[in-house]
Amino acid sequence: MRKWVAAMLLLFFTVTLGTSASAQELKIKLFKAGKADAFLFRMNGRAMLLDAGEADDAEDILAYARAKGVDALDMVIVSHYDKGHIGGLPDILAALPVARVLLPDAYKNNDASRALYKALMKAGIEPEYVRETMDISWQGIIMTIYPAPLDFIIADEGDHDDTSLVVSVVHDANKLLFTGDIATPRMEQLLSSGIDLAHAFLKVPAHGRNTDAMPRFLDAVQPKLAVITCSAKNLPSGAVMEALNTRGVQVWLTMDGDVALTSDGQNFRMKQ
């Protein structure tokens, strides 16, 4: 697998999708957090967070945020209730003012969820539950949040991965798709939904876990760039790496370090 990584990993990489940049730069830090997701968005001096890693990732997220002058978050979006997506949020809520917290309406009864709700209460934050497709404008960016249909929420009493909020980010000509930990059933639902899934950047679902629908999902998304959140102990599937490789997708693995993504609305710059 390392030979694929060596072939695809570039320390600095630029993709041009348009002619010239007109939008303000969007900067996203995709943290090295093992088999966990944590993504800090910054634009026009404002910041928001998509997922928050595990509990021991909060210190690194906060240190980076403070180093970049972030003293508040406009919004936190939680894809789902696994500890690798919400574990760091209680410490972040205690350290930074947060204006909005958006959650899937698919509660998972675990220690991480209980800690999150305790932290929300302490911070005086009433979470918003995403039950229908939601469009949010943030600093000129359009974010569309796709919740799982109700039948997924009722049926998914196991790992809750398919209840993940899927987030599409449109920054002028650049489109980015963040998919939480979705697996084949949810991919099939998205593929049949009529949603335009084509996005130049993809956060590969479920840390690169192989699923039957992955090839068709990649064909629909048509990514040029992808990031997989993973660790040396939780490597992405060889089949997924091969599927990305054969489609000419440039791939970054967070096990090799934080990934810095910059979008100017026409071009992407990736640095690791």
XYZ file of N, CA and C in Angstrom:
816
model
N 0.812 -1.208 0.000
C 0.000 0.000 0.000
C 0.847 1.261 0.000
N 1.999 1.190 0.626
C 2.851 2.361 0.668
C 3.298 2.798 -0.724
N 3.417 1.853 -1.667
C 3.827 2.251 -3.012
C 2.748 3.110 -3.680
N 1.467 2.818 -3.372
C 0.421 3.674 -3.895
C 0.509 5.062 -3.285
N 0.745 5.096 -1.952
C 0.842 6.380 -1.276
C 1.980 7.190 -1.869
N 3.134 6.554 -2.068
C 4.281 7.267 -2.605
C 4.000 7.794 -4.000
N 3.246 7.037 -4.764
C 2.950 7.459 -6.129
C 1.967 8.617 -6.164
N 1.068 8.661 -5.198
C 0.003 9.649 -5.259
C 0.204 10.848 -4.354
N 1.039 10.736 -3.350
C 1.166 11.784 -2.359
C 2.115 12.860 -2.846
N 1.648 14.102 -2.907
C 2.473 15.240 -3.248
C 2.456 16.195 -2.070
N 3.619 16.742 -1.723
C 3.669 17.674 -0.614
C 2.956 18.967 -0.949
N 2.980 19.362 -2.206
C 2.270 20.576 -2.607
C 1.703 20.341 -3.989
N 0.423 20.558 -4.162
C -0.241 20.157 -5.395
C -1.328 21.170 -5.707
N -1.430 21.570 -6.965
C -2.441 22.531 -7.379
C -3.272 21.951 -8.504
N -4.595 22.075 -8.388
C -5.508 21.690 -9.458
C -6.242 22.938 -9.911
N -6.240 23.225 -11.195
C -6.934 24.373 -11.758
C -8.213 23.897 -12.420
N -9.342 24.455 -11.993
C -10.630 24.078 -12.558
C -11.239 25.198 -13.384
N -10.763 26.434 -13.185
C -11.320 27.569 -13.904
C -10.223 28.439 -14.469
N -10.562 29.694 -14.710
C -9.619 30.587 -15.365
C -8.871 31.457 -14.365
N -9.594 32.198 -13.567
C -8.932 33.070 -12.594
C -9.750 33.117 -11.329
N -9.072 33.372 -10.216
C -9.747 33.368 -8.925
C -10.459 34.686 -8.689
N -11.681 34.613 -8.152
C -12.419 35.827 -7.818
C -12.907 35.814 -6.380
N -13.006 34.647 -5.767
C -13.529 34.532 -4.416
C -12.416 34.666 -3.387
N -12.800 34.938 -2.160
C -11.851 34.904 -1.050
C -11.415 33.464 -0.822
N -10.240 33.298 -0.244
C -9.736 31.949 -0.048
C -10.432 31.249 1.113
N -10.790 30.015 0.869
C -11.282 29.112 1.897
C -10.134 28.189 2.274
N -9.837 28.123 3.562
C -8.765 27.253 4.049
C -9.369 26.187 4.959
N -9.020 24.933 4.697
C -9.522 23.819 5.501
C -8.330 23.011 5.997
N -8.254 22.822 7.284
C -7.253 21.935 7.882
C -7.925 20.603 8.187
N -7.404 19.544 7.569
C -7.888 18.189 7.816
C -6.858 17.528 8.728
N -7.216 17.360 9.979
C -6.248 17.000 11.007
C -5.837 15.531 10.956
N -4.582 15.288 11.280
C -4.116 13.934 11.536
C -4.688 13.520 12.884
N -5.687 12.668 12.849
C -6.395 12.299 14.073
C -6.693 10.808 14.106
N -5.826 10.012 13.471
C -6.069 8.582 13.444
C -7.326 8.269 12.659
N -8.040 7.260 13.119
C -9.307 6.891 12.484
C -10.421 7.773 13.045
N -10.333 9.062 12.710
C -11.266 10.057 13.220
C -11.281 11.227 12.247
N -12.352 12.003 12.286
C -12.512 13.162 11.406
C -12.524 14.448 12.219
N -11.772 15.447 11.746
C -11.810 16.781 12.336
C -11.329 17.762 11.276
N -12.208 18.701 10.876
C -11.904 19.609 9.781
C -12.259 21.041 10.189
N -11.261 21.909 10.215
C -11.465 23.308 10.583
C -11.481 24.164 9.320
N -12.583 24.897 9.116
C -12.756 25.787 7.969
C -12.477 27.220 8.424
N -11.715 27.963 7.610
C -11.461 29.377 7.904
C -11.646 30.205 6.638
N -12.306 31.349 6.815
C -12.512 32.249 5.684
C -12.891 33.635 6.205
N -12.296 34.665 5.642
C -12.622 36.058 6.002
C -12.515 36.307 7.503
N -11.560 35.650 8.158
C -11.381 35.850 9.585
C -12.380 35.117 10.457
N -13.226 34.289 9.863
C -14.218 33.508 10.594
C -13.860 32.034 10.515
N -14.469 31.215 11.373
C -14.130 29.795 11.407
C -15.345 28.954 11.765
N -15.326 27.711 11.298
C -16.329 26.719 11.663
C -15.654 25.352 11.656
N -16.301 24.379 12.266
C -15.721 23.045 12.433
C -16.702 21.993 11.941
N -16.167 21.035 11.191
C -16.942 19.858 10.789
C -16.302 18.649 11.463
N -17.001 18.092 12.438
C -16.506 16.987 13.265
C -15.309 17.427 14.118
N -15.042 16.650 15.164
C -14.086 17.118 16.170
C -13.148 16.038 16.671
N -13.016 14.944 15.937
C -12.065 13.914 16.322
C -12.417 13.244 17.635
N -11.440 12.545 18.197
C -11.612 11.905 19.504
C -11.235 12.876 20.616
N -11.460 12.456 21.865
C -11.234 13.354 22.990
C -9.809 13.891 23.026
N -8.836 13.047 22.715
C -7.452 13.504 22.805
C -7.008 14.316 21.590
N -7.898 14.558 20.634
C -7.574 15.414 19.498
C -7.895 16.881 19.768
N -8.677 17.152 20.792
C -9.117 18.527 21.055
C -7.934 19.461 21.280
N -6.922 18.997 21.978
C -5.777 19.857 22.287
C -5.103 20.344 21.000
N -4.896 19.449 20.040
C -4.257 19.830 18.780
C -5.152 20.768 17.962
N -6.444 20.493 17.948
C -7.371 21.353 17.204
C -7.371 22.757 17.790
N -7.452 22.841 19.104
C -7.473 24.148 19.760
C -6.154 24.890 19.589
N -5.051 24.179 19.681
C -3.741 24.824 19.516
C -3.612 25.420 18.122
N -4.018 24.662 17.124
C -3.953 25.163 15.752
C -4.902 26.353 15.570
N -6.122 26.231 16.083
C -7.089 27.322 15.950
C -6.552 28.605 16.576
N -5.988 28.510 17.761
C -5.458 29.709 18.426
C -4.277 30.288 17.667
N -3.449 29.408 17.107
C -2.296 29.880 16.334
C -2.737 30.664 15.103
N -3.918 30.355 14.591
C -4.454 31.035 13.420
C -5.390 32.184 13.797
N -5.452 32.514 15.071
C -6.262 33.640 15.509
C -7.733 33.354 15.654
N -8.095 32.078 15.694
C -9.510 31.710 15.850
C -9.874 31.786 17.326
N -10.808 32.665 17.667
C -11.234 32.792 19.059
C -12.717 32.477 19.242
N -13.373 32.038 18.177
C -14.788 31.646 18.245
C -15.109 30.844 16.990
N -16.150 30.041 17.082
C -16.622 29.257 15.942
C -18.048 29.681 15.603
N -18.265 29.998 14.331
C -19.613 30.353 13.902
C -20.545 29.153 13.945
N -19.969 27.970 13.746
C -20.815 26.789 13.603
C -19.970 25.533 13.784
N -20.590 24.512 14.352
C -20.022 23.172 14.376
C -21.064 22.238 13.769
N -20.642 21.459 12.789
C -21.492 20.425 12.201
C -20.940 19.072 12.628
N -21.787 18.245 13.175
C -21.412 16.888 13.583
C -22.011 15.922 12.585
N -21.172 15.113 11.951
C -21.704 14.179 10.954
C -22.518 13.073 11.614
N -21.992 12.484 12.692
C -22.728 11.466 13.442
C -22.060 11.282 14.804
N -22.604 10.370 15.614
C -22.286 10.348 17.034
C -21.167 9.385 17.419
N -20.394 8.892 16.493
C -19.257 8.050 16.852
C -18.203 8.887 17.576
N -17.481 8.239 18.486
C -16.517 8.978 19.299
C -15.410 9.606 18.466
N -15.120 9.049 17.289
C -14.099 9.611 16.427
C -14.549 10.846 15.666
N -15.779 11.282 15.924
C -16.310 12.476 15.265
C -16.782 13.518 16.281
N -17.100 13.085 17.497
C -17.588 14.035 18.508
C -16.735 14.066 19.775
N -15.762 13.146 19.899
C -15.046 13.019 21.167
C -14.342 14.279 21.621
N -13.808 15.072 20.676
C -13.092 16.281 21.049
C -13.974 17.480 21.299
N -15.268 17.355 20.990
C -16.137 18.532 21.049
C -16.380 19.085 22.459
N -16.531 18.275 23.495
C -16.721 18.873 24.815
C -15.614 19.843 25.218
N -14.363 19.499 24.995
C -13.265 20.402 25.340
C -13.258 21.638 24.454
N -13.642 21.479 23.194
C -13.702 22.628 22.298
C -14.817 23.579 22.717
N -15.972 23.032 23.083
C -17.080 23.866 23.546
C -16.728 24.608 24.829
N -15.910 23.985 25.661
C -15.491 24.636 26.905
C -14.473 25.743 26.663
N -13.751 25.659 25.549
C -12.649 26.596 25.304
C -13.021 27.748 24.380
N -13.981 27.541 23.483
C -14.311 28.552 22.480
C -15.812 28.815 22.453
N -16.221 30.069 22.284
C -17.639 30.340 22.034
C -18.063 29.734 20.692
N -19.219 29.099 20.688
C -19.747 28.468 19.480
C -21.172 28.957 19.280
N -21.459 29.508 18.095
C -22.773 30.104 17.858
C -23.841 29.060 17.549
N -23.489 28.036 16.759
C -24.472 27.036 16.350
C -23.841 25.660 16.370
N -24.619 24.653 16.763
C -24.204 23.258 16.668
C -25.302 22.498 15.946
N -24.936 21.876 14.822
C -25.882 21.118 14.009
C -25.594 19.634 14.159
N -26.640 18.864 14.465
C -26.513 17.438 14.740
C -27.482 16.634 13.877
N -27.140 15.395 13.558
C -28.130 14.507 12.953
C -29.162 14.096 14.004
N -30.373 13.860 13.567
C -31.427 13.450 14.498
C -31.403 11.929 14.614
N -30.260 11.424 15.109
C -30.051 9.972 15.192
C -29.142 9.686 16.374
N -29.642 9.950 17.565
C -28.830 9.858 18.772
C -28.280 8.447 18.978
N -27.018 8.378 19.374
C -26.380 7.116 19.718
C -26.047 7.142 21.206
N -26.518 6.162 21.919
C -26.339 6.134 23.371
C -24.963 5.565 23.711
N -23.985 6.455 23.810
C -22.639 6.041 24.189
C -22.011 7.116 25.074
N -20.840 6.832 25.608
C -20.183 7.775 26.516
C -19.894 9.101 25.828
N -19.469 9.051 24.567
C -19.129 10.277 23.852
C -20.355 11.163 23.659
N -21.497 10.567 23.352
C -22.726 11.343 23.173
C -23.165 11.982 24.476
N -23.082 11.221 25.563
C -23.475 11.780 26.856
C -22.558 12.934 27.249
N -21.273 12.794 26.986
C -20.335 13.881 27.285
C -20.638 15.106 26.433
N -21.016 14.886 25.178
C -21.345 15.999 24.301
C -22.561 16.761 24.813
N -23.621 16.047 25.175
C -24.828 16.734 25.633
C -24.597 17.458 26.953
N -23.778 16.903 27.791
C -23.424 17.592 29.039
C -22.688 18.884 28.732
N -21.774 18.842 27.763
C -21.016 20.036 27.386
C -21.912 21.080 26.727
N -22.862 20.635 25.914
C -23.800 21.572 25.293
C -24.629 22.293 26.350
N -25.095 21.543 27.322
C -25.880 22.159 28.395
C -25.040 23.155 29.179
N -23.814 22.795 29.490
C -22.936 23.683 30.253
C -22.644 24.963 29.483
N -22.518 24.851 28.151
C -22.239 26.017 27.323
C -23.499 26.812 26.974
N -24.645 26.287 27.367
C -25.898 26.973 27.076
C -26.274 26.955 25.610
N -25.899 25.904 24.904
C -26.157 25.797 23.471
C -27.300 24.819 23.225
N -28.307 25.277 22.511
C -29.407 24.416 22.081
C -29.064 23.891 20.688
N -28.783 22.605 20.539
C -28.390 22.105 19.218
C -29.550 22.144 18.240
N -29.207 22.246 16.958
C -30.180 22.188 15.878
C -30.075 20.816 15.220
N -31.200 20.170 15.027
C -31.221 18.843 14.423
C -31.575 18.952 12.937
N -30.745 18.337 12.117
C -30.951 18.398 10.672
C -31.832 17.216 10.275
N -33.090 17.509 9.996
C -34.059 16.462 9.651
C -34.423 16.474 8.175
N -34.177 17.591 7.516
C -34.435 17.731 6.092
C -33.215 18.394 5.456
N -33.109 18.260 4.145
C -31.997 18.900 3.448
C -31.957 20.379 3.809
N -30.771 20.841 4.178
C -30.616 22.198 4.672
C -29.528 22.917 3.882
N -29.837 24.130 3.404
C -28.847 24.983 2.751
C -28.420 26.078 3.723
N -27.114 26.249 3.851
C -26.556 27.263 4.735
C -25.570 28.102 3.941
N -25.695 29.423 4.041
C -24.713 30.321 3.457
C -23.767 30.771 4.566
N -22.480 30.526 4.348
C -21.463 30.914 5.338
C -20.312 31.591 4.612
N -20.130 32.880 4.865
C -19.046 33.636 4.252
C -19.048 33.517 2.721
N -20.232 33.482 2.141
C -20.349 33.396 0.698
C -20.287 31.989 0.151
N -20.042 31.014 1.009
C -20.016 29.610 0.615
C -21.413 29.033 0.835
N -21.827 28.157 -0.059
C -23.100 27.471 0.114
C -22.825 26.044 0.575
N -23.361 25.699 1.720
C -23.262 24.343 2.244
C -24.644 23.705 2.201
N -24.715 22.535 1.599
C -25.963 21.768 1.598
C -25.746 20.529 2.437
N -26.582 20.351 3.438
C -26.458 19.231 4.362
C -27.580 18.238 4.070
N -27.175 17.003 3.777
C -28.136 15.949 3.465
C -28.217 14.974 4.639
N -29.334 14.959 5.362
C -29.488 13.975 6.442
C -29.924 12.629 5.889
N -29.747 11.599 6.698
C -30.243 10.286 6.314
C -31.771 10.290 6.340
N -32.415 9.601 5.398
C -33.868 9.443 5.466
C -34.278 8.759 6.769
N -35.514 8.964 7.150
C -36.003 8.459 8.429
C -35.855 6.950 8.560
N -36.034 6.212 7.463
C -35.951 4.760 7.582
C -34.538 4.305 7.944
N -33.515 5.070 7.562
C -32.158 4.745 7.980
C -31.992 4.956 9.476
N -32.571 6.034 9.969
C -32.429 6.363 11.386
C -33.141 5.328 12.245
N -34.305 4.863 11.804
C -35.044 3.857 12.550
C -34.315 2.516 12.521
N -33.781 2.173 11.353
C -33.180 0.848 11.172
C -31.758 0.752 11.708
N -31.029 1.872 11.706
C -29.595 1.820 11.991
C -29.344 1.921 13.487
N -29.514 0.811 14.180
C -29.297 0.789 15.625
C -27.940 0.202 15.986
N -27.099 -0.041 14.978
C -25.775 -0.609 15.219
C -24.723 0.474 15.338
N -23.934 0.652 14.276
C -22.845 1.617 14.364
C -23.243 3.022 13.924
N -24.455 3.200 13.418
C -24.988 4.517 13.055
C -24.245 5.179 11.902
N -23.343 4.484 11.224
C -22.547 5.123 10.180
C -23.416 5.703 9.067
N -24.471 4.999 8.673
C -25.292 5.457 7.564
C -26.236 6.595 7.946
N -26.244 6.984 9.215
C -27.002 8.174 9.615
C -26.162 9.437 9.514
N -24.952 9.321 8.993
C -24.078 10.490 8.867
C -24.725 11.593 8.031
N -24.535 12.827 8.469
C -24.851 13.973 7.622
C -23.804 14.047 6.515
N -24.258 14.173 5.282
C -23.373 14.358 4.140
C -23.410 15.845 3.783
N -22.240 16.456 3.655
C -22.151 17.907 3.499
C -21.471 18.249 2.174
N -22.194 18.976 1.332
C -21.654 19.509 0.088
C -21.283 20.968 0.301
N -20.060 21.324 -0.081
C -19.559 22.691 0.078
C -19.265 23.249 -1.306
N -19.904 24.361 -1.643
C -19.695 24.989 -2.948
C -19.050 26.349 -2.738
N -17.822 26.480 -3.233
C -17.066 27.729 -3.147
C -16.794 28.192 -4.569
N -17.683 29.035 -5.076
C -17.603 29.478 -6.460
C -17.609 28.245 -7.380
N -16.553 28.002 -8.151
C -16.536 26.850 -9.065
C -16.097 25.562 -8.393
N -15.581 25.650 -7.193
C -15.050 24.474 -6.496
C -16.122 23.822 -5.640
N -16.203 22.487 -5.736
C -17.185 21.729 -4.962
C -16.468 20.646 -4.159
N -16.842 20.556 -2.882
C -16.211 19.603 -1.979
C -17.306 18.786 -1.301
N -17.071 17.475 -1.140
C -18.065 16.588 -0.548
C -17.470 15.871 0.649
N -18.154 16.019 1.798
C -17.750 15.379 3.041
C -18.827 14.360 3.409
N -18.416 13.103 3.599
C -19.378 12.005 3.601
C -19.475 11.239 4.918
N -18.858 11.742 5.981
C -18.936 11.011 7.237
C -18.447 9.586 7.068
N -19.216 8.641 7.608
C -18.831 7.229 7.565
C -19.827 6.387 6.782
N -20.459 6.964 5.774
C -21.519 6.235 5.075
C -20.989 4.956 4.422
N -21.872 3.967 4.311
C -21.546 2.675 3.712
C -22.504 2.426 2.538
N -22.529 1.197 2.040
C -23.268 0.891 0.820
C -24.743 1.319 0.858
N -25.530 0.997 1.891
C -26.950 1.378 1.829
C -27.158 2.879 1.616
N -26.379 3.702 2.326
C -26.545 5.163 2.174
C -25.990 5.639 0.837
N -24.896 5.044 0.379
C -24.406 5.400 -0.954
C -25.459 5.102 -2.008
N -26.099 3.944 -1.892
C -27.157 3.584 -2.840
C -28.288 4.605 -2.789
N -28.660 5.034 -1.602
C -29.719 6.030 -1.460
C -29.332 7.344 -2.130
N -28.094 7.777 -1.934
C -27.644 9.018 -2.565
C -27.580 8.882 -4.081
N -27.125 7.734 -4.547
C -27.018 7.509 -5.989
C -28.382 7.538 -6.672
N -29.412 7.106 -5.964
C -30.753 7.055 -6.551
C -31.590 8.296 -6.246
N -31.012 9.252 -5.529
C -31.773 10.412 -5.049
C -31.944 11.510 -6.085
N -31.126 11.490 -7.129
C -31.160 12.580 -8.102
C -30.276 13.749 -7.731
N -29.605 13.671 -6.593
C -28.667 14.715 -6.186
C -27.474 14.729 -7.138
N -26.998 15.925 -7.482
C -25.772 16.048 -8.276
C -24.592 15.751 -7.359
N -24.025 14.573 -7.501
C -22.941 14.150 -6.614
C -21.559 14.544 -7.124
N -21.459 15.133 -8.297
C -20.147 15.468 -8.865
C -19.474 16.566 -8.038
N -18.321 16.246 -7.461
C -17.532 17.178 -6.656
C -16.056 16.934 -6.940
N -15.294 18.005 -7.054
C -13.869 17.850 -7.370
C -13.071 17.290 -6.201
N -13.529 17.563 -4.964
C -12.855 17.056 -3.764
C -13.797 16.124 -3.020
N -13.238 15.003 -2.540
C -14.012 14.031 -1.760
C -13.277 13.662 -0.487
N -13.977 13.780 0.638
C -13.524 13.131 1.866
C -14.072 11.715 1.782
N -13.189 10.765 1.521
C -13.606 9.389 1.250
C -14.378 8.840 2.448
N -15.516 8.204 2.202
C -16.332 7.714 3.310
C -15.607 6.696 4.186
N -15.918 6.756 5.469
C -15.614 5.684 6.421
C -14.147 5.273 6.428
N -13.261 6.288 6.338
C -11.822 6.036 6.506
C -11.262 5.071 5.461
N -11.921 5.047 4.305
C -11.433 4.187 3.228
C -11.852 2.742 3.336
N -12.896 2.477 4.086
C -13.421 1.113 4.186
C -14.064 0.702 2.869
N -13.804 -0.512 2.438
C -14.356 -0.983 1.162
C -15.829 -1.343 1.323
N -16.633 -0.937 0.355
C -18.045 -1.300 0.307
C -18.404 -1.613 -1.138
N -19.468 -2.372 -1.328
C -19.871 -2.785 -2.666
C -20.167 -1.592 -3.579
N -20.715 -0.526 -2.992
C -21.147 0.613 -3.807
C -20.030 1.613 -4.082
N -18.860 1.422 -3.498
C -17.814 2.431 -3.619
C -17.440 2.749 -5.073
N -17.222 1.771 -5.951
C -16.864 2.127 -7.333
C -17.913 2.998 -8.009
N -19.193 2.647 -7.855
C -20.253 3.443 -8.480
C -20.362 4.815 -7.835
N -20.108 4.878 -6.533
C -20.135 6.169 -5.845
C -19.014 7.073 -6.367
N -17.824 6.516 -6.520
C -16.707 7.305 -7.063
C -17.002 7.759 -8.488
N -17.633 6.911 -9.277
C -17.976 7.294 -10.645
C -18.962 8.461 -10.661
N -19.855 8.500 -9.685
C -20.824 9.592 -9.624
C -20.185 10.885 -9.114
N -19.294 10.768 -8.136
C -18.656 11.958 -7.560
C -17.598 12.524 -8.507
N -16.868 11.665 -9.194
C -15.819 12.071 -10.133
C -14.773 12.990 -9.481
N -14.245 12.607 -8.328
C -13.291 13.499 -7.662
C -11.959 13.565 -8.397
N -11.311 14.710 -8.270
C -9.931 14.849 -8.724
C -8.967 14.735 -7.548
N -9.455 15.107 -6.378
C -8.668 15.094 -5.152
C -9.452 14.374 -4.068
N -8.762 13.658 -3.199
C -9.439 12.958 -2.106
C -8.538 12.902 -0.889
N -9.157 12.918 0.272
C -8.464 12.705 1.542
C -9.127 11.544 2.247
N -8.288 10.663 2.808
C -8.776 9.559 3.633
C -8.240 9.771 5.043
N -9.132 9.802 6.012
C -8.723 9.908 7.416
C -8.465 8.493 7.930
N -7.222 8.227 8.315
C -6.839 6.863 8.639
C -5.597 6.885 9.516
N -5.168 5.701 9.930
C -3.982 5.563 10.766
C -3.221 4.322 10.340
N -2.018 4.163 10.863
C -1.215 2.983 10.540
C -1.907 1.708 11.012
N -2.712 1.814 12.069
C -3.445 0.654 12.579
C -4.765 0.441 11.843
N -5.229 1.475 11.178
C -6.509 1.403 10.461
C -6.303 1.939 9.055
N -5.631 1.156 8.239
C -5.306 1.560 6.884
C -6.538 1.510 5.984
N -6.571 2.352 4.960
C -7.670 2.237 3.992
C -7.577 0.927 3.224
N -8.697 0.472 2.762
C -8.757 -0.770 1.995
C -7.926 -0.660 0.719
N -7.214 -1.735 0.401
C -6.480 -1.780 -0.851
C -7.391 -1.636 -2.054
N -8.599 -2.186 -1.956
C -9.553 -2.082 -3.063
C -9.976 -0.638 -3.285
N -10.147 0.125 -2.196
C -10.517 1.531 -2.328
C -9.359 2.327 -2.922
N -8.146 2.079 -2.447
C -6.986 2.759 -3.014
C -6.851 2.469 -4.504
N -7.075 1.215 -4.873
C -6.987 0.839 -6.290
C -8.076 1.534 -7.102
N -9.292 1.612 -6.543
C -10.390 2.273 -7.246
C -10.088 3.751 -7.471
N -9.495 4.392 -6.482
C -9.111 5.803 -6.628
C -7.982 5.953 -7.640
N -7.002 5.061 -7.546
C -5.838 5.125 -8.415
C -6.225 4.959 -9.883
N -7.075 3.983 -10.157
C -7.451 3.726 -11.553
C -8.297 4.857 -12.134
N -8.904 5.672 -11.291
C -9.691 6.820 -11.758
C -8.864 8.097 -11.785
N -7.580 7.990 -11.514
C -6.690 9.143 -11.597
C -6.861 10.153 -10.490
N -7.378 9.717 -9.332
C -7.617 10.632 -8.213
C -6.330 10.798 -7.403
N -5.972 12.033 -7.095
C -4.843 12.301 -6.204
C -5.326 12.127 -4.758
N -4.609 11.338 -3.983
C -5.075 10.944 -2.656
C -4.060 11.355 -1.583
N -4.586 11.913 -0.503
C -3.782 12.207 0.683
C -4.327 11.398 1.858
N -3.444 10.835 2.649
C -3.810 10.073 3.839
C -3.413 10.872 5.073
N -4.350 11.077 6.000
C -4.017 11.868 7.179
C -3.045 11.136 8.109
N -2.863 9.826 7.937
C -1.857 9.119 8.727
C -0.459 9.677 8.469
N -0.288 10.351 7.323
C 1.002 10.941 6.982
C 1.132 12.380 7.455
N 0.122 12.908 8.127
C 0.172 14.270 8.650
C -1.066 15.069 8.293
N -1.222 16.216 8.944
C -2.319 17.120 8.627
C -2.282 17.470 7.145
N -3.463 17.687 6.579
C -3.574 18.135 5.195
C -4.170 19.540 5.200
N -3.520 20.461 4.494
C -4.021 21.830 4.367
C -4.571 22.020 2.968
N -5.866 22.277 2.878
C -6.532 22.502 1.596
C -6.884 23.977 1.493
N -6.552 24.589 0.370
C -6.921 25.975 0.097
C -7.687 26.027 -1.210
N -8.841 26.680 -1.184
C -9.644 26.903 -2.386
C -9.764 28.404 -2.608
N -9.479 28.855 -3.838
C -9.706 30.260 -4.170
C -10.976 30.424 -5.013
N -11.760 29.371 -5.100
C -12.990 29.405 -5.868
C -12.837 28.859 -7.275
N -11.608 28.755 -7.745
C -11.335 28.199 -9.066
C -10.303 27.077 -8.998
N -9.359 27.206 -8.092
C -8.247 26.272 -7.968
C -8.196 25.699 -6.567
N -7.615 24.523 -6.448
C -7.305 23.928 -5.154
C -5.793 23.869 -4.979
N -5.347 24.126 -3.761
C -3.962 23.861 -3.383
C -3.984 22.915 -2.201
N -3.192 21.879 -2.272
C -3.113 20.879 -1.216
C -1.682 20.827 -0.706
N -1.530 20.775 0.601
C -0.196 20.725 1.180
C -0.216 19.773 2.374
N 0.825 18.944 2.475
C 0.940 18.023 3.614
C 2.386 17.999 4.094
